Amino acid sequence: MALYDDLFGQLAQPVAQVLLTRNDLSQRTQYLNACNTFEALLEMNVVPIVNENDTVSLGEIRFGDNDTLSAITAGMVHADYLFLLTDVDCLYTDNPRRNPNAKPVTNVADIKALRDAVDVSSAGSAVGTGGMATKLIAAELATAAGVTTVITRGSTPQKVVDIIEFFSNPEIADGPFPPAVLCTRFVAKSRPMIDRKWWILHGMYCAGTIYIDAGAVIALARFKKSLFAAGIKRVEGSFSSNQAVRVVYEPEREHMENPAELNADEARVLSAVAPIKSEFIEIGHGLVNYTSTEIKRIRGCHSSEFEAILGYCDSDNVINRGNMVITVTDQILDDVFVTKTHHTKIRAEQRAPVPVSLSSPKLSAI
């Protein structure tokens, strides 16, 4: 920090150190307080220097690398650009030090497709805590928040200014990159995730996992419903209400538990998911309305039974749809879970007219 203070001091630019932990961001009020602190510093023309507070961070809830921390910070301040500086000009299809045929990757709109096309197994630079793999994760976090992300060489800081000026001209930004601005640009999402959903997905530490059945997957991911206890198979981890959890589908366990009780839809799902070769499919992240102990008691039950089981009913659902962020892709959803019956229902809902209340003060019957 003293080095930053000395360097910025030569330019008479005030700086401030901001120490963050993932635990600081897990509570909504603390997350908003951190955002307000950044906003106040920037309004006073103070440059915040952000680091992870290693003295109080627990290993299991650490950011772990500066790439992830920078991406979350960029999302919090709604930055226009995030620069991830490394020891190469850009991302390549392979390690250019070993493969002379490696080609530069200059423009990326689909990070998931990029992972299948490039080798990102290299370690981090001598002054960094993450390699190219962590930079792709950081780019995914930042672009989801609407932040254009750039990977380029850190030993030539003037490139940062040159790159911004280059992309500020819409007439040339889509053309070939000249050597002076060679970099990898990750295009920000045209429809970025709203702040609260982004916070649930990236700002909060997931304290546990809820495993659901195929019917609950369709209700959550396709029909945008809440998660009800009837669709929960089992619970993993210990967590309190209002904490974040992962919601996943685990086909093999369902098959092992009920090998002879599969209906036609369940059998089709198991057959379709086999090529994915994964122990489970992540459906999304959400904030729970009940503790892990309570969910274990009410799983598989209808909400009308909660009061008899728990002695109370704080909510008829385990995760409200407003507190749920879906991460499963449409392709997996359509290929694995959605049946012809579901497609018919989806089309019917899309054609159905929006109900109009005649009691609304802005509307009246003709």
mmCIF file of C-alpha atoms in Angstrom:
data_model
loop_
_atom_site.group_PDB
_atom_site.id
_atom_site.type_symbol
_atom_site.label_atom_id
_atom_site.label_comp_id
_atom_site.label_asym_id
_atom_site.label_seq_id
_atom_site.Cartn_x
_atom_site.Cartn_y
_atom_site.Cartn_z
ATOM 1 C CA MET A 1 0.000 0.000 0.000
ATOM 2 C CA ALA A 2 2.928 2.331 0.729
ATOM 3 C CA LEU A 3 4.117 1.840 -2.859
ATOM 4 C CA TYR A 4 0.725 2.893 -4.265
ATOM 5 C CA ASP A 5 0.706 5.879 -1.922
ATOM 6 C CA ASP A 6 4.159 6.981 -3.104
ATOM 7 C CA LEU A 7 3.376 6.527 -6.808
ATOM 8 C CA PHE A 8 0.021 8.307 -6.709
ATOM 9 C CA GLY A 9 1.509 10.963 -4.418
ATOM 10 C CA GLN A 10 3.804 12.065 -7.235
ATOM 11 C CA LEU A 11 0.641 12.951 -9.167
ATOM 12 C CA ALA A 12 -1.038 14.538 -6.132
ATOM 13 C CA GLN A 13 -3.733 11.873 -6.444
ATOM 14 C CA PRO A 14 -5.244 10.772 -3.106
ATOM 15 C CA VAL A 15 -5.806 7.054 -2.585
ATOM 16 C CA ALA A 16 -7.629 4.974 0.019
ATOM 17 C CA GLN A 17 -7.173 1.351 0.993
ATOM 18 C CA VAL A 18 -10.349 -0.753 1.012
ATOM 19 C CA LEU A 19 -10.164 -4.211 2.607
ATOM 20 C CA LEU A 20 -12.941 -6.617 1.661
ATOM 21 C CA THR A 21 -13.902 -10.179 2.521
ATOM 22 C CA ARG A 22 -16.562 -12.302 0.904
ATOM 23 C CA ASN A 23 -18.245 -12.444 4.290
ATOM 24 C CA ASP A 24 -18.559 -8.619 4.183
ATOM 25 C CA LEU A 25 -20.673 -8.954 1.039
ATOM 26 C CA SER A 26 -22.832 -11.871 2.176
ATOM 27 C CA GLN A 27 -25.291 -9.568 3.963
ATOM 28 C CA ARG A 28 -27.280 -7.310 1.649
ATOM 29 C CA THR A 29 -26.886 -4.241 3.893
ATOM 30 C CA GLN A 30 -23.109 -4.715 4.117
ATOM 31 C CA TYR A 31 -22.889 -5.177 0.353
ATOM 32 C CA LEU A 32 -24.810 -1.925 -0.212
ATOM 33 C CA ASN A 33 -22.652 -0.127 2.373
ATOM 34 C CA ALA A 34 -19.530 -1.237 0.476
ATOM 35 C CA CYS A 35 -21.049 0.017 -2.798
ATOM 36 C CA ASN A 36 -21.883 3.353 -1.168
ATOM 37 C CA THR A 37 -18.314 3.630 0.171
ATOM 38 C CA PHE A 38 -16.875 3.140 -3.315
ATOM 39 C CA GLU A 39 -19.303 5.681 -4.734
ATOM 40 C CA ALA A 40 -18.388 8.268 -2.070
ATOM 41 C CA LEU A 41 -14.642 7.778 -2.636
ATOM 42 C CA LEU A 42 -14.973 8.164 -6.405
ATOM 43 C CA GLU A 43 -17.140 11.275 -6.006
ATOM 44 C CA MET A 44 -14.300 12.786 -3.907
ATOM 45 C CA ASN A 45 -11.818 11.855 -6.684
ATOM 46 C CA VAL A 46 -10.112 9.324 -4.402
ATOM 47 C CA VAL A 47 -8.760 6.163 -6.033
ATOM 48 C CA PRO A 48 -9.681 3.088 -3.960
ATOM 49 C CA ILE A 49 -6.974 0.416 -3.687
ATOM 50 C CA VAL A 50 -8.849 -2.835 -3.010
ATOM 51 C CA ASN A 51 -7.354 -5.874 -1.315
ATOM 52 C CA GLU A 52 -8.712 -8.925 0.441
ATOM 53 C CA ASN A 53 -8.547 -8.718 4.228
ATOM 54 C CA ASP A 54 -6.378 -11.811 4.732
ATOM 55 C CA THR A 55 -6.176 -11.408 8.506
ATOM 56 C CA VAL A 56 -9.880 -12.203 9.013
ATOM 57 C CA SER A 57 -10.767 -14.170 5.846
ATOM 58 C CA LEU A 58 -11.522 -17.843 6.344
ATOM 59 C CA GLY A 59 -10.110 -20.243 3.784
ATOM 60 C CA GLU A 60 -13.502 -21.553 2.702
ATOM 61 C CA ILE A 61 -15.017 -18.111 2.104
ATOM 62 C CA ARG A 62 -12.047 -16.305 0.564
ATOM 63 C CA PHE A 63 -12.107 -14.656 -2.851
ATOM 64 C CA GLY A 64 -8.897 -16.625 -3.394
ATOM 65 C CA ASP A 65 -7.366 -14.512 -6.163
ATOM 66 C CA ASN A 66 -7.192 -10.881 -7.208
ATOM 67 C CA ASP A 67 -8.906 -11.573 -10.531
ATOM 68 C CA THR A 68 -12.147 -12.592 -8.824
ATOM 69 C CA LEU A 69 -11.898 -9.733 -6.326
ATOM 70 C CA SER A 70 -11.398 -7.206 -9.129
ATOM 71 C CA ALA A 71 -14.384 -8.562 -11.076
ATOM 72 C CA ILE A 72 -16.692 -8.313 -8.071
ATOM 73 C CA THR A 73 -15.426 -4.801 -7.337
ATOM 74 C CA ALA A 74 -15.997 -3.774 -10.977
ATOM 75 C CA GLY A 75 -19.564 -5.029 -10.748
ATOM 76 C CA MET A 76 -20.153 -3.168 -7.489
ATOM 77 C CA VAL A 77 -19.072 0.196 -8.933
ATOM 78 C CA HIS A 78 -20.720 -0.451 -12.337
ATOM 79 C CA ALA A 79 -17.403 0.108 -14.114
ATOM 80 C CA ASP A 80 -17.215 0.536 -17.878
ATOM 81 C CA TYR A 81 -14.007 -1.519 -18.169
ATOM 82 C CA LEU A 82 -12.122 -4.114 -16.152
ATOM 83 C CA PHE A 83 -8.475 -4.647 -17.125
ATOM 84 C CA LEU A 84 -6.844 -7.934 -16.096
ATOM 85 C CA LEU A 85 -3.116 -7.408 -16.581
ATOM 86 C CA THR A 86 -0.754 -10.307 -17.141
ATOM 87 C CA ASP A 87 2.572 -11.145 -18.828
ATOM 88 C CA VAL A 88 1.198 -11.679 -22.365
ATOM 89 C CA ASP A 89 -0.579 -9.351 -24.783
ATOM 90 C CA CYS A 90 -3.760 -11.415 -24.963
ATOM 91 C CA LEU A 91 -5.308 -14.840 -24.656
ATOM 92 C CA TYR A 92 -4.087 -17.428 -27.182
ATOM 93 C CA THR A 93 -5.571 -20.662 -28.490
ATOM 94 C CA ASP A 94 -2.575 -22.425 -26.888
ATOM 95 C CA ASN A 95 0.525 -21.508 -24.929
ATOM 96 C CA PRO A 96 2.526 -19.372 -27.419
ATOM 97 C CA ARG A 97 5.768 -20.227 -25.623
ATOM 98 C CA ARG A 98 5.329 -23.906 -26.494
ATOM 99 C CA ASN A 99 3.222 -23.768 -29.642
ATOM 100 C CA PRO A 100 4.366 -21.340 -32.397
ATOM 101 C CA ASN A 101 1.042 -21.900 -34.204
ATOM 102 C CA ALA A 102 -0.993 -20.508 -31.320
ATOM 103 C CA LYS A 103 -3.293 -17.735 -32.509
ATOM 104 C CA PRO A 104 -4.426 -14.671 -30.543
ATOM 105 C CA VAL A 105 -8.036 -14.464 -29.367
ATOM 106 C CA THR A 106 -9.059 -10.825 -29.660
ATOM 107 C CA ASN A 107 -12.829 -10.678 -29.265
ATOM 108 C CA VAL A 108 -14.983 -12.937 -27.091
ATOM 109 C CA ALA A 109 -18.775 -12.882 -26.886
ATOM 110 C CA ASP A 110 -19.304 -16.424 -25.522
ATOM 111 C CA ILE A 111 -16.930 -17.381 -22.686
ATOM 112 C CA LYS A 112 -18.355 -20.888 -22.319
ATOM 113 C CA ALA A 113 -17.580 -21.669 -25.951
ATOM 114 C CA LEU A 114 -14.111 -20.158 -25.534
ATOM 115 C CA ARG A 115 -13.252 -22.596 -22.737
ATOM 116 C CA ASP A 116 -13.643 -25.492 -25.160
ATOM 117 C CA ALA A 117 -11.425 -23.846 -27.768
ATOM 118 C CA VAL A 118 -8.393 -22.614 -25.815
ATOM 119 C CA ASP A 119 -5.848 -23.933 -23.327
ATOM 120 C CA VAL A 120 -5.920 -21.920 -20.079
ATOM 121 C CA SER A 121 -3.890 -24.310 -17.929
ATOM 122 C CA SER A 122 -0.936 -21.940 -17.500
ATOM 123 C CA ALA A 123 -0.103 -20.735 -14.011
ATOM 124 C CA GLY A 124 -0.238 -17.134 -12.892
ATOM 125 C CA SER A 125 2.489 -14.590 -13.480
ATOM 126 C CA ALA A 126 5.286 -13.947 -10.992
ATOM 127 C CA VAL A 127 3.355 -11.039 -9.429
ATOM 128 C CA GLY A 128 -0.195 -12.426 -9.601
ATOM 129 C CA THR A 129 -2.334 -14.892 -7.664
ATOM 130 C CA GLY A 130 -4.248 -16.379 -10.584
ATOM 131 C CA GLY A 131 -3.646 -17.789 -14.041
ATOM 132 C CA MET A 132 -5.678 -17.576 -17.243
ATOM 133 C CA ALA A 133 -8.362 -19.886 -15.841
ATOM 134 C CA THR A 134 -9.150 -17.440 -13.026
ATOM 135 C CA LYS A 135 -9.135 -14.565 -15.512
ATOM 136 C CA LEU A 136 -11.851 -16.293 -17.555
ATOM 137 C CA ILE A 137 -13.916 -16.717 -14.395
ATOM 138 C CA ALA A 138 -13.394 -13.040 -13.573
ATOM 139 C CA ALA A 139 -14.368 -12.023 -17.112
ATOM 140 C CA GLU A 140 -17.562 -14.066 -16.815
ATOM 141 C CA LEU A 141 -18.465 -12.366 -13.518
ATOM 142 C CA ALA A 142 -17.746 -8.868 -14.826
ATOM 143 C CA THR A 143 -19.449 -9.181 -18.228
ATOM 144 C CA ALA A 144 -22.569 -10.535 -16.508
ATOM 145 C CA ALA A 145 -22.689 -7.211 -14.647
ATOM 146 C CA GLY A 146 -22.315 -5.250 -17.901
ATOM 147 C CA VAL A 147 -18.566 -4.558 -17.580
ATOM 148 C CA THR A 148 -16.385 -4.918 -20.684
ATOM 149 C CA THR A 149 -13.327 -6.940 -19.646
ATOM 150 C CA VAL A 150 -9.869 -6.791 -21.230
ATOM 151 C CA ILE A 151 -6.857 -9.091 -20.805
ATOM 152 C CA THR A 152 -3.557 -7.505 -21.854
ATOM 153 C CA ARG A 153 0.099 -7.068 -20.922
ATOM 154 C CA GLY A 154 0.753 -5.264 -17.659
ATOM 155 C CA SER A 155 4.316 -4.170 -18.386
ATOM 156 C CA THR A 156 3.038 -1.559 -20.889
ATOM 157 C CA PRO A 157 0.436 0.434 -18.907
ATOM 158 C CA GLN A 158 0.006 2.977 -21.708
ATOM 159 C CA LYS A 159 -1.900 0.252 -23.560
ATOM 160 C CA VAL A 160 -4.786 0.717 -21.140
ATOM 161 C CA VAL A 161 -5.362 4.258 -22.409
ATOM 162 C CA ASP A 162 -4.770 3.229 -26.025
ATOM 163 C CA ILE A 163 -7.250 0.348 -25.787
ATOM 164 C CA ILE A 164 -9.980 2.554 -24.300
ATOM 165 C CA GLU A 165 -9.469 5.144 -27.036
ATOM 166 C CA PHE A 166 -9.514 2.422 -29.703
ATOM 167 C CA PHE A 167 -12.790 0.914 -28.513
ATOM 168 C CA SER A 168 -14.333 4.362 -28.062
ATOM 169 C CA ASN A 169 -14.450 4.643 -31.845
ATOM 170 C CA PRO A 170 -17.348 2.382 -32.969
ATOM 171 C CA GLU A 171 -16.217 2.502 -36.603
ATOM 172 C CA ILE A 172 -12.931 0.683 -35.955
ATOM 173 C CA ALA A 173 -13.613 -1.266 -32.777
ATOM 174 C CA ASP A 174 -15.023 -4.261 -34.676
ATOM 175 C CA GLY A 175 -12.162 -4.428 -37.167
ATOM 176 C CA PRO A 176 -8.748 -6.077 -36.786
ATOM 177 C CA PHE A 177 -6.730 -5.037 -33.743
ATOM 178 C CA PRO A 178 -3.470 -3.175 -34.521
ATOM 179 C CA PRO A 179 -0.375 -4.418 -32.602
ATOM 180 C CA ALA A 180 -0.399 -1.317 -30.384
ATOM 181 C CA VAL A 181 -3.733 -2.368 -28.831
ATOM 182 C CA LEU A 182 -3.444 -6.155 -29.060
ATOM 183 C CA CYS A 183 -5.595 -7.622 -26.301
ATOM 184 C CA THR A 184 -8.506 -9.946 -25.608
ATOM 185 C CA ARG A 185 -11.801 -8.121 -25.175
ATOM 186 C CA PHE A 186 -14.753 -9.828 -23.497
ATOM 187 C CA VAL A 187 -17.915 -8.090 -24.624
ATOM 188 C CA ALA A 188 -20.251 -7.014 -21.819
ATOM 189 C CA LYS A 189 -23.722 -8.540 -21.800
ATOM 190 C CA SER A 190 -26.218 -6.343 -23.619
ATOM 191 C CA ARG A 191 -28.757 -7.146 -20.903
ATOM 192 C CA PRO A 192 -26.704 -7.306 -17.692
ATOM 193 C CA MET A 193 -27.993 -9.109 -14.635
ATOM 194 C CA ILE A 194 -29.867 -6.844 -12.230
ATOM 195 C CA ASP A 195 -27.906 -5.842 -9.140
ATOM 196 C CA ARG A 196 -29.706 -8.042 -6.617
ATOM 197 C CA LYS A 197 -29.462 -11.183 -8.757
ATOM 198 C CA TRP A 198 -25.785 -10.496 -9.461
ATOM 199 C CA TRP A 199 -25.184 -10.097 -5.726
ATOM 200 C CA ILE A 200 -26.880 -13.419 -4.963
ATOM 201 C CA LEU A 201 -24.861 -15.222 -7.619
ATOM 202 C CA HIS A 202 -21.438 -13.649 -7.138
ATOM 203 C CA GLY A 203 -21.397 -11.663 -3.906
ATOM 204 C CA MET A 204 -22.685 -14.310 -1.537
ATOM 205 C CA TYR A 205 -20.909 -17.398 -0.237
ATOM 206 C CA CYS A 206 -22.955 -20.556 -0.804
ATOM 207 C CA ALA A 207 -23.359 -22.197 2.597
ATOM 208 C CA GLY A 208 -24.952 -25.422 1.373
ATOM 209 C CA THR A 209 -26.596 -27.375 -1.424
ATOM 210 C CA ILE A 210 -30.207 -28.382 -2.077
ATOM 211 C CA TYR A 211 -30.821 -31.342 -4.405
ATOM 212 C CA ILE A 212 -34.100 -31.279 -6.329
ATOM 213 C CA ASP A 213 -36.022 -33.577 -8.658
ATOM 214 C CA ALA A 214 -36.601 -33.143 -12.397
ATOM 215 C CA GLY A 215 -40.076 -31.663 -11.927
ATOM 216 C CA ALA A 216 -38.702 -28.916 -9.695
ATOM 217 C CA VAL A 217 -36.028 -28.162 -12.312
ATOM 218 C CA ILE A 218 -38.701 -27.432 -14.918
ATOM 219 C CA ALA A 219 -40.754 -25.346 -12.486
ATOM 220 C CA LEU A 220 -37.749 -23.241 -11.498
ATOM 221 C CA ALA A 221 -35.819 -22.860 -14.736
ATOM 222 C CA ARG A 222 -38.491 -22.892 -17.430
ATOM 223 C CA PHE A 223 -41.646 -21.631 -15.719
ATOM 224 C CA LYS A 224 -39.830 -19.280 -13.271
ATOM 225 C CA LYS A 225 -41.657 -20.633 -10.220
ATOM 226 C CA SER A 226 -40.525 -20.696 -6.589
ATOM 227 C CA LEU A 227 -38.842 -23.758 -5.098
ATOM 228 C CA PHE A 228 -41.257 -25.741 -2.962
ATOM 229 C CA ALA A 229 -40.339 -28.403 -0.422
ATOM 230 C CA ALA A 230 -42.191 -31.099 -2.382
ATOM 231 C CA GLY A 231 -39.472 -31.027 -5.054
ATOM 232 C CA ILE A 232 -36.499 -31.288 -2.669
ATOM 233 C CA LYS A 233 -34.690 -34.634 -2.486
ATOM 234 C CA ARG A 234 -32.004 -33.928 0.111
ATOM 235 C CA VAL A 235 -29.978 -31.159 1.776
ATOM 236 C CA GLU A 236 -26.224 -30.834 2.219
ATOM 237 C CA GLY A 237 -24.431 -28.455 4.578
ATOM 238 C CA SER A 238 -25.490 -26.369 7.558
ATOM 239 C CA PHE A 239 -27.021 -22.959 6.900
ATOM 240 C CA SER A 240 -29.469 -20.448 8.315
ATOM 241 C CA SER A 241 -32.442 -18.778 6.687
ATOM 242 C CA ASN A 242 -31.621 -15.985 4.196
ATOM 243 C CA GLN A 243 -28.271 -17.556 3.364
ATOM 244 C CA ALA A 244 -27.332 -18.495 -0.207
ATOM 245 C CA VAL A 245 -27.320 -22.110 -1.366
ATOM 246 C CA ARG A 246 -26.696 -23.943 -4.612
ATOM 247 C CA VAL A 247 -29.657 -25.736 -6.160
ATOM 248 C CA VAL A 248 -28.637 -28.813 -8.151
ATOM 249 C CA TYR A 249 -30.100 -31.865 -9.861
ATOM 250 C CA GLU A 250 -28.369 -35.175 -9.219
ATOM 251 C CA PRO A 251 -29.603 -37.847 -11.646
ATOM 252 C CA GLU A 252 -27.496 -40.805 -10.574
ATOM 253 C CA ARG A 253 -28.547 -40.652 -6.915
ATOM 254 C CA GLU A 254 -32.204 -40.488 -7.955
ATOM 255 C CA HIS A 255 -31.620 -43.544 -10.137
ATOM 256 C CA MET A 256 -29.870 -45.467 -7.349
ATOM 257 C CA GLU A 257 -32.531 -44.622 -4.775
ATOM 258 C CA ASN A 258 -35.515 -45.561 -6.970
ATOM 259 C CA PRO A 259 -34.294 -47.817 -9.795
ATOM 260 C CA ALA A 260 -37.649 -49.511 -10.216
ATOM 261 C CA GLU A 261 -39.885 -46.502 -9.652
ATOM 262 C CA LEU A 262 -38.899 -44.324 -12.601
ATOM 263 C CA ASN A 263 -41.718 -43.059 -14.772
ATOM 264 C CA ALA A 264 -41.278 -42.385 -18.479
ATOM 265 C CA ASP A 265 -40.172 -38.761 -17.991
ATOM 266 C CA GLU A 266 -37.610 -39.651 -15.302
ATOM 267 C CA ALA A 267 -36.197 -42.451 -17.427
ATOM 268 C CA ARG A 268 -35.888 -40.075 -20.396
ATOM 269 C CA VAL A 269 -34.075 -37.491 -18.238
ATOM 270 C CA LEU A 270 -31.570 -40.073 -17.004
ATOM 271 C CA SER A 271 -30.947 -41.239 -20.554
ATOM 272 C CA ALA A 272 -30.478 -37.686 -21.854
ATOM 273 C CA VAL A 273 -28.186 -36.562 -19.018
ATOM 274 C CA ALA A 274 -25.801 -39.515 -19.395
ATOM 275 C CA PRO A 275 -23.666 -37.881 -22.151
ATOM 276 C CA ILE A 276 -23.015 -34.855 -19.913
ATOM 277 C CA LYS A 277 -20.883 -37.117 -17.675
ATOM 278 C CA SER A 278 -21.406 -35.030 -14.557
ATOM 279 C CA GLU A 279 -22.392 -36.123 -11.062
ATOM 280 C CA PHE A 280 -24.897 -33.276 -10.896
ATOM 281 C CA ILE A 281 -26.235 -30.325 -12.896
ATOM 282 C CA GLU A 282 -26.265 -26.927 -11.210
ATOM 283 C CA ILE A 283 -29.635 -25.254 -11.679
ATOM 284 C CA GLY A 284 -28.968 -21.997 -9.832
ATOM 285 C CA HIS A 285 -28.331 -20.134 -6.582
ATOM 286 C CA GLY A 286 -30.935 -18.814 -4.190
ATOM 287 C CA LEU A 287 -31.683 -17.387 -0.735
ATOM 288 C CA VAL A 288 -33.509 -19.835 1.513
ATOM 289 C CA ASN A 289 -36.485 -19.045 3.734
ATOM 290 C CA TYR A 290 -35.734 -21.896 6.163
ATOM 291 C CA THR A 291 -32.654 -23.331 7.880
ATOM 292 C CA SER A 292 -30.996 -26.544 6.674
ATOM 293 C CA THR A 293 -32.435 -28.423 9.682
ATOM 294 C CA GLU A 294 -35.967 -27.214 8.899
ATOM 295 C CA ILE A 295 -35.662 -28.061 5.195
ATOM 296 C CA LYS A 296 -34.536 -31.598 6.042
ATOM 297 C CA ARG A 297 -37.744 -32.020 8.033
ATOM 298 C CA ILE A 298 -40.122 -30.609 5.411
ATOM 299 C CA ARG A 299 -38.476 -31.895 2.201
ATOM 300 C CA GLY A 300 -40.916 -33.800 0.023
ATOM 301 C CA CYS A 301 -43.885 -32.326 1.898
ATOM 302 C CA HIS A 302 -46.655 -29.961 0.831
ATOM 303 C CA SER A 303 -46.640 -26.488 2.337
ATOM 304 C CA SER A 304 -49.946 -27.232 4.078
ATOM 305 C CA GLU A 305 -48.017 -29.705 6.265
ATOM 306 C CA PHE A 306 -45.365 -27.227 7.485
ATOM 307 C CA GLU A 307 -47.259 -26.101 10.564
ATOM 308 C CA ALA A 308 -47.868 -29.666 11.708
ATOM 309 C CA ILE A 309 -44.191 -30.569 11.184
ATOM 310 C CA LEU A 310 -42.441 -27.384 12.342
ATOM 311 C CA GLY A 311 -45.099 -25.747 14.487
ATOM 312 C CA TYR A 312 -45.139 -22.708 12.203
ATOM 313 C CA CYS A 313 -45.134 -21.725 8.525
ATOM 314 C CA ASP A 314 -43.054 -18.640 7.743
ATOM 315 C CA SER A 315 -43.370 -19.168 3.982
ATOM 316 C CA ASP A 316 -45.073 -21.646 1.689
ATOM 317 C CA ASN A 317 -41.872 -21.959 -0.387
ATOM 318 C CA VAL A 318 -38.229 -22.700 0.401
ATOM 319 C CA ILE A 319 -36.785 -20.236 -2.133
ATOM 320 C CA ASN A 320 -38.901 -17.444 -3.568
ATOM 321 C CA ARG A 321 -38.560 -16.940 -7.315
ATOM 322 C CA GLY A 322 -37.422 -13.337 -6.703
ATOM 323 C CA ASN A 323 -34.468 -14.674 -4.700
ATOM 324 C CA MET A 324 -33.483 -17.312 -7.263
ATOM 325 C CA VAL A 325 -30.852 -16.959 -10.006
ATOM 326 C CA ILE A 326 -30.949 -19.628 -12.734
ATOM 327 C CA THR A 327 -27.543 -20.758 -14.061
ATOM 328 C CA VAL A 328 -28.438 -23.871 -16.091
ATOM 329 C CA THR A 329 -28.231 -23.192 -19.825
ATOM 330 C CA ASP A 330 -31.278 -23.285 -22.083
ATOM 331 C CA GLN A 331 -29.594 -25.972 -24.180
ATOM 332 C CA ILE A 332 -29.198 -28.375 -21.246
ATOM 333 C CA LEU A 333 -32.680 -27.506 -20.051
ATOM 334 C CA ASP A 334 -34.249 -28.248 -23.439
ATOM 335 C CA ASP A 335 -32.104 -31.305 -24.229
ATOM 336 C CA VAL A 336 -32.410 -32.971 -20.836
ATOM 337 C CA PHE A 337 -35.494 -31.849 -18.950
ATOM 338 C CA VAL A 338 -38.171 -30.314 -21.195
ATOM 339 C CA THR A 339 -40.661 -32.820 -22.623
ATOM 340 C CA LYS A 340 -43.225 -32.399 -25.400
ATOM 341 C CA THR A 341 -45.850 -31.763 -22.733
ATOM 342 C CA HIS A 342 -43.753 -28.930 -21.301
ATOM 343 C CA HIS A 343 -43.259 -27.397 -24.765
ATOM 344 C CA THR A 344 -47.031 -27.404 -25.286
ATOM 345 C CA LYS A 345 -47.573 -25.674 -21.940
ATOM 346 C CA ILE A 346 -44.828 -23.122 -22.663
ATOM 347 C CA ARG A 347 -46.371 -22.233 -26.030
ATOM 348 C CA ALA A 348 -49.813 -21.954 -24.439
ATOM 349 C CA GLU A 349 -48.483 -19.547 -21.766
ATOM 350 C CA GLN A 350 -46.740 -17.467 -24.426
ATOM 351 C CA ARG A 351 -49.991 -17.149 -26.423
ATOM 352 C CA ALA A 352 -52.183 -16.461 -23.408
ATOM 353 C CA PRO A 353 -53.347 -12.804 -23.137
ATOM 354 C CA VAL A 354 -52.186 -10.770 -20.167
ATOM 355 C CA PRO A 355 -55.073 -10.614 -17.652
ATOM 356 C CA VAL A 356 -56.477 -7.117 -17.172
ATOM 357 C CA SER A 357 -58.123 -6.069 -13.937
ATOM 358 C CA LEU A 358 -61.150 -3.858 -14.528
ATOM 359 C CA SER A 359 -60.780 -2.512 -11.016
ATOM 360 C CA SER A 360 -57.494 -0.777 -11.900
ATOM 361 C CA PRO A 361 -57.901 3.016 -11.701
ATOM 362 C CA LYS A 362 -56.049 3.407 -15.021
ATOM 363 C CA LEU A 363 -58.280 0.989 -16.957
ATOM 364 C CA SER A 364 -61.980 0.869 -17.594
ATOM 365 C CA ALA A 365 -64.371 -1.347 -19.504
ATOM 366 C CA ILE A 366 -65.461 -0.135 -22.916
#
